[in-house]
Amino acid sequence: MFDYCVSIMDGREFEWESQLRFYWDKEADELIIRQCTGEFGYGYEYMGLNGRLVITPLTDRIYLTLTQALSMKLGGAPAGPAGTGKTETIKDLAKALGLLCIVTNCGEGMDYKVGPFHRQTHVKKSLDLFDPFISRPMAKREIDSII
């Protein structure tokens, strides 16, 4: 079992820093989201009144890993068995950040020609999710990652 009764005595402790936290910046009149060293402006993308995922230690770790990668202008590729919630967790993170999540289903017919289409539909404040990216052959993954 997990022990969620952690006493935080300082705002710089990792247990506090590793949580997805929301702050209102009065000077900038903007909502700021922080997690460890990552800091993001809220995207204000309305996703409707649908449900959210249950936050578990695993979703916390995925959020932490992806927000740190995003803060360094990198991406992430969660790996694991099918049906374990990787796609839904990324979509829920996008919702928490107020970002549009564009899901592209990668099939066998997808090739490098999708690049110009993807660049045209790309929105500045969005998370792009290629699903299932890992199941594609290595040569095609390299082409897609260049796009």
PDB file of C-alpha atoms in Angstrom:
ATOM      1  CA  MET A   1       0.000   0.000   0.000  1.00  0.00           C
ATOM      2  CA  PHE A   2       0.979   3.608  -0.443  1.00  0.00           C
ATOM      3  CA  ASP A   3       1.487   5.999   2.446  1.00  0.00           C
ATOM      4  CA  TYR A   4      -0.097   9.325   1.508  1.00  0.00           C
ATOM      5  CA  CYS A   5       0.323  10.882   4.957  1.00  0.00           C
ATOM      6  CA  VAL A   6       3.452  12.905   4.257  1.00  0.00           C
ATOM      7  CA  SER A   7       4.252  15.883   6.435  1.00  0.00           C
ATOM      8  CA  ILE A   8       5.624  18.797   4.422  1.00  0.00           C
ATOM      9  CA  MET A   9       7.415  21.369   6.549  1.00  0.00           C
ATOM     10  CA  ASP A  10       9.052  23.433   3.780  1.00  0.00           C
ATOM     11  CA  GLY A  11       7.804  24.605   0.369  1.00  0.00           C
ATOM     12  CA  ARG A  12      11.017  23.365  -1.243  1.00  0.00           C
ATOM     13  CA  GLU A  13      10.550  19.717  -0.276  1.00  0.00           C
ATOM     14  CA  PHE A  14      10.338  17.288  -3.176  1.00  0.00           C
ATOM     15  CA  GLU A  15       6.994  15.861  -2.045  1.00  0.00           C
ATOM     16  CA  TRP A  16       5.485  19.331  -2.502  1.00  0.00           C
ATOM     17  CA  GLU A  17       7.507  20.384  -5.549  1.00  0.00           C
ATOM     18  CA  SER A  18       6.574  17.190  -7.406  1.00  0.00           C
ATOM     19  CA  GLN A  19       2.838  17.996  -7.273  1.00  0.00           C
ATOM     20  CA  LEU A  20       1.112  19.788 -10.154  1.00  0.00           C
ATOM     21  CA  ARG A  21       0.374  23.181  -8.546  1.00  0.00           C
ATOM     22  CA  PHE A  22      -1.627  26.150  -9.811  1.00  0.00           C
ATOM     23  CA  TYR A  23      -0.788  29.779  -8.945  1.00  0.00           C
ATOM     24  CA  TRP A  24      -2.381  33.068  -9.949  1.00  0.00           C
ATOM     25  CA  ASP A  25       0.210  35.672 -10.971  1.00  0.00           C
ATOM     26  CA  LYS A  26      -1.371  39.039 -10.149  1.00  0.00           C
ATOM     27  CA  GLU A  27       1.142  41.147 -12.098  1.00  0.00           C
ATOM     28  CA  ALA A  28       0.811  39.130 -15.311  1.00  0.00           C
ATOM     29  CA  ASP A  29      -2.908  38.426 -14.630  1.00  0.00           C
ATOM     30  CA  GLU A  30      -2.306  34.822 -15.649  1.00  0.00           C
ATOM     31  CA  LEU A  31      -2.644  31.325 -14.225  1.00  0.00           C
ATOM     32  CA  ILE A  32       0.762  29.620 -13.797  1.00  0.00           C
ATOM     33  CA  ILE A  33       1.222  25.858 -13.403  1.00  0.00           C
ATOM     34  CA  ARG A  34       4.363  24.570 -11.689  1.00  0.00           C
ATOM     35  CA  GLN A  35       5.831  21.144 -11.101  1.00  0.00           C
ATOM     36  CA  CYS A  36       9.456  20.863  -9.923  1.00  0.00           C
ATOM     37  CA  THR A  37      11.472  23.054 -12.308  1.00  0.00           C
ATOM     38  CA  GLY A  38       8.750  23.217 -14.964  1.00  0.00           C
ATOM     39  CA  GLU A  39       6.569  26.298 -15.236  1.00  0.00           C
ATOM     40  CA  PHE A  40       3.751  26.686 -17.745  1.00  0.00           C
ATOM     41  CA  GLY A  41       1.097  29.233 -18.547  1.00  0.00           C
ATOM     42  CA  TYR A  42      -2.420  27.832 -18.518  1.00  0.00           C
ATOM     43  CA  GLY A  43      -3.721  27.220 -22.051  1.00  0.00           C
ATOM     44  CA  TYR A  44      -7.418  28.075 -21.430  1.00  0.00           C
ATOM     45  CA  GLU A  45      -8.583  25.357 -23.840  1.00  0.00           C
ATOM     46  CA  TYR A  46     -12.098  24.309 -22.820  1.00  0.00           C
ATOM     47  CA  MET A  47     -12.508  20.521 -22.852  1.00  0.00           C
ATOM     48  CA  GLY A  48     -16.052  20.182 -21.585  1.00  0.00           C
ATOM     49  CA  LEU A  49     -17.384  18.837 -18.318  1.00  0.00           C
ATOM     50  CA  ASN A  50     -16.216  15.264 -18.668  1.00  0.00           C
ATOM     51  CA  GLY A  51     -14.488  13.304 -15.917  1.00  0.00           C
ATOM     52  CA  ARG A  52     -10.869  13.242 -14.845  1.00  0.00           C
ATOM     53  CA  LEU A  53      -8.545  10.354 -14.080  1.00  0.00           C
ATOM     54  CA  VAL A  54      -7.976   9.090 -10.580  1.00  0.00           C
ATOM     55  CA  ILE A  55      -4.574  10.386  -9.450  1.00  0.00           C
ATOM     56  CA  THR A  56      -2.301   7.543  -8.371  1.00  0.00           C
ATOM     57  CA  PRO A  57       1.455   7.446  -7.718  1.00  0.00           C
ATOM     58  CA  LEU A  58       1.894   6.202 -11.310  1.00  0.00           C
ATOM     59  CA  THR A  59      -0.024   9.117 -12.834  1.00  0.00           C
ATOM     60  CA  ASP A  60       1.976  11.474 -10.595  1.00  0.00           C
ATOM     61  CA  ARG A  61       5.226  10.023 -11.981  1.00  0.00           C
ATOM     62  CA  ILE A  62       4.005  10.288 -15.580  1.00  0.00           C
ATOM     63  CA  TYR A  63       2.912  13.899 -15.010  1.00  0.00           C
ATOM     64  CA  LEU A  64       6.286  14.712 -13.433  1.00  0.00           C
ATOM     65  CA  THR A  65       8.277  13.059 -16.221  1.00  0.00           C
ATOM     66  CA  LEU A  66       6.291  14.699 -19.020  1.00  0.00           C
ATOM     67  CA  THR A  67       6.193  18.187 -17.472  1.00  0.00           C
ATOM     68  CA  GLN A  68       9.960  18.084 -16.954  1.00  0.00           C
ATOM     69  CA  ALA A  69      10.441  16.994 -20.584  1.00  0.00           C
ATOM     70  CA  LEU A  70       8.083  19.725 -21.820  1.00  0.00           C
ATOM     71  CA  SER A  71       9.884  22.351 -19.743  1.00  0.00           C
ATOM     72  CA  MET A  72      13.097  21.386 -21.591  1.00  0.00           C
ATOM     73  CA  LYS A  73      11.311  21.560 -24.984  1.00  0.00           C
ATOM     74  CA  LEU A  74      11.412  17.765 -25.311  1.00  0.00           C
ATOM     75  CA  GLY A  75       8.743  15.120 -25.741  1.00  0.00           C
ATOM     76  CA  GLY A  76       7.929  11.870 -24.041  1.00  0.00           C
ATOM     77  CA  ALA A  77       7.093   8.325 -25.085  1.00  0.00           C
ATOM     78  CA  PRO A  78       5.412   6.363 -22.286  1.00  0.00           C
ATOM     79  CA  ALA A  79       5.845   2.647 -22.872  1.00  0.00           C
ATOM     80  CA  GLY A  80       3.963  -0.303 -21.487  1.00  0.00           C
ATOM     81  CA  PRO A  81       1.337  -2.919 -22.217  1.00  0.00           C
ATOM     82  CA  ALA A  82      -1.756  -1.996 -24.199  1.00  0.00           C
ATOM     83  CA  GLY A  83      -4.760  -0.838 -22.208  1.00  0.00           C
ATOM     84  CA  THR A  84      -2.850   0.519 -19.198  1.00  0.00           C
ATOM     85  CA  GLY A  85      -3.953   4.143 -19.608  1.00  0.00           C
ATOM     86  CA  LYS A  86      -0.925   5.797 -21.217  1.00  0.00           C
ATOM     87  CA  THR A  87      -2.986   7.710 -23.790  1.00  0.00           C
ATOM     88  CA  GLU A  88      -5.662   8.680 -21.265  1.00  0.00           C
ATOM     89  CA  THR A  89      -3.024   9.909 -18.796  1.00  0.00           C
ATOM     90  CA  ILE A  90      -1.452  12.179 -21.419  1.00  0.00           C
ATOM     91  CA  LYS A  91      -4.875  13.474 -22.434  1.00  0.00           C
ATOM     92  CA  ASP A  92      -5.655  14.175 -18.761  1.00  0.00           C
ATOM     93  CA  LEU A  93      -2.361  16.053 -18.346  1.00  0.00           C
ATOM     94  CA  ALA A  94      -3.258  18.174 -21.381  1.00  0.00           C
ATOM     95  CA  LYS A  95      -6.613  18.907 -19.768  1.00  0.00           C
ATOM     96  CA  ALA A  96      -4.929  19.881 -16.492  1.00  0.00           C
ATOM     97  CA  LEU A  97      -2.624  22.253 -18.396  1.00  0.00           C
ATOM     98  CA  GLY A  98      -5.568  23.649 -20.373  1.00  0.00           C
ATOM     99  CA  LEU A  99      -4.042  22.499 -23.667  1.00  0.00           C
ATOM    100  CA  LEU A 100      -5.588  20.999 -26.761  1.00  0.00           C
ATOM    101  CA  CYS A 101      -4.520  17.362 -27.186  1.00  0.00           C
ATOM    102  CA  ILE A 102      -4.290  16.303 -30.837  1.00  0.00           C
ATOM    103  CA  VAL A 103      -4.342  12.502 -31.096  1.00  0.00           C
ATOM    104  CA  THR A 104      -3.018  11.003 -34.339  1.00  0.00           C
ATOM    105  CA  ASN A 105      -3.672   7.292 -34.769  1.00  0.00           C
ATOM    106  CA  CYS A 106      -0.541   5.815 -36.366  1.00  0.00           C
ATOM    107  CA  GLY A 107      -1.500   3.030 -38.717  1.00  0.00           C
ATOM    108  CA  GLU A 108       0.475   1.070 -41.262  1.00  0.00           C
ATOM    109  CA  GLY A 109      -0.555   3.503 -44.004  1.00  0.00           C
ATOM    110  CA  MET A 110       0.967   6.502 -42.231  1.00  0.00           C
ATOM    111  CA  ASP A 111       4.234   7.690 -43.748  1.00  0.00           C
ATOM    112  CA  TYR A 112       6.355  10.806 -44.137  1.00  0.00           C
ATOM    113  CA  LYS A 113       3.685  12.487 -46.306  1.00  0.00           C
ATOM    114  CA  VAL A 114       1.679  13.267 -43.159  1.00  0.00           C
ATOM    115  CA  GLY A 115       4.331  15.871 -42.185  1.00  0.00           C
ATOM    116  CA  PRO A 116       2.961  18.863 -44.150  1.00  0.00           C
ATOM    117  CA  PHE A 117      -0.592  18.081 -42.980  1.00  0.00           C
ATOM    118  CA  HIS A 118       0.544  17.840 -39.362  1.00  0.00           C
ATOM    119  CA  ARG A 119       2.467  21.119 -39.579  1.00  0.00           C
ATOM    120  CA  GLN A 120      -0.613  22.875 -40.999  1.00  0.00           C
ATOM    121  CA  THR A 121      -2.913  21.624 -38.249  1.00  0.00           C
ATOM    122  CA  HIS A 122      -0.376  22.170 -35.466  1.00  0.00           C
ATOM    123  CA  VAL A 123      -1.515  24.634 -32.848  1.00  0.00           C
ATOM    124  CA  LYS A 124       1.113  26.451 -30.795  1.00  0.00           C
ATOM    125  CA  LYS A 125      -0.354  25.536 -27.419  1.00  0.00           C
ATOM    126  CA  SER A 126      -1.176  21.883 -27.890  1.00  0.00           C
ATOM    127  CA  LEU A 127       0.069  18.430 -26.981  1.00  0.00           C
ATOM    128  CA  ASP A 128       0.474  16.148 -29.994  1.00  0.00           C
ATOM    129  CA  LEU A 129      -0.041  12.482 -29.267  1.00  0.00           C
ATOM    130  CA  PHE A 130       0.950   9.801 -31.781  1.00  0.00           C
ATOM    131  CA  ASP A 131      -0.824   6.592 -30.794  1.00  0.00           C
ATOM    132  CA  PRO A 132       0.440   3.820 -30.949  1.00  0.00           C
ATOM    133  CA  PHE A 133       3.826   5.315 -31.836  1.00  0.00           C
ATOM    134  CA  ILE A 134       5.956   2.542 -30.288  1.00  0.00           C
ATOM    135  CA  SER A 135       4.330  -0.218 -32.345  1.00  0.00           C
ATOM    136  CA  ARG A 136       5.561   1.345 -35.581  1.00  0.00           C
ATOM    137  CA  PRO A 137       8.762   0.069 -37.231  1.00  0.00           C
ATOM    138  CA  MET A 138      11.946   1.911 -36.196  1.00  0.00           C
ATOM    139  CA  ALA A 139      12.537   3.523 -39.622  1.00  0.00           C
ATOM    140  CA  LYS A 140       9.042   5.019 -39.658  1.00  0.00           C
ATOM    141  CA  ARG A 141       9.411   6.217 -36.037  1.00  0.00           C
ATOM    142  CA  GLU A 142      12.584   8.090 -37.012  1.00  0.00           C
ATOM    143  CA  ILE A 143      10.777   9.775 -39.913  1.00  0.00           C
ATOM    144  CA  ASP A 144       7.834  10.710 -37.671  1.00  0.00           C
ATOM    145  CA  SER A 145      10.110  12.123 -34.977  1.00  0.00           C
ATOM    146  CA  ILE A 146      11.735  14.433 -37.546  1.00  0.00           C
ATOM    147  CA  ILE A 147       8.311  15.786 -38.502  1.00  0.00           C
TER     148      ILE A 147
END
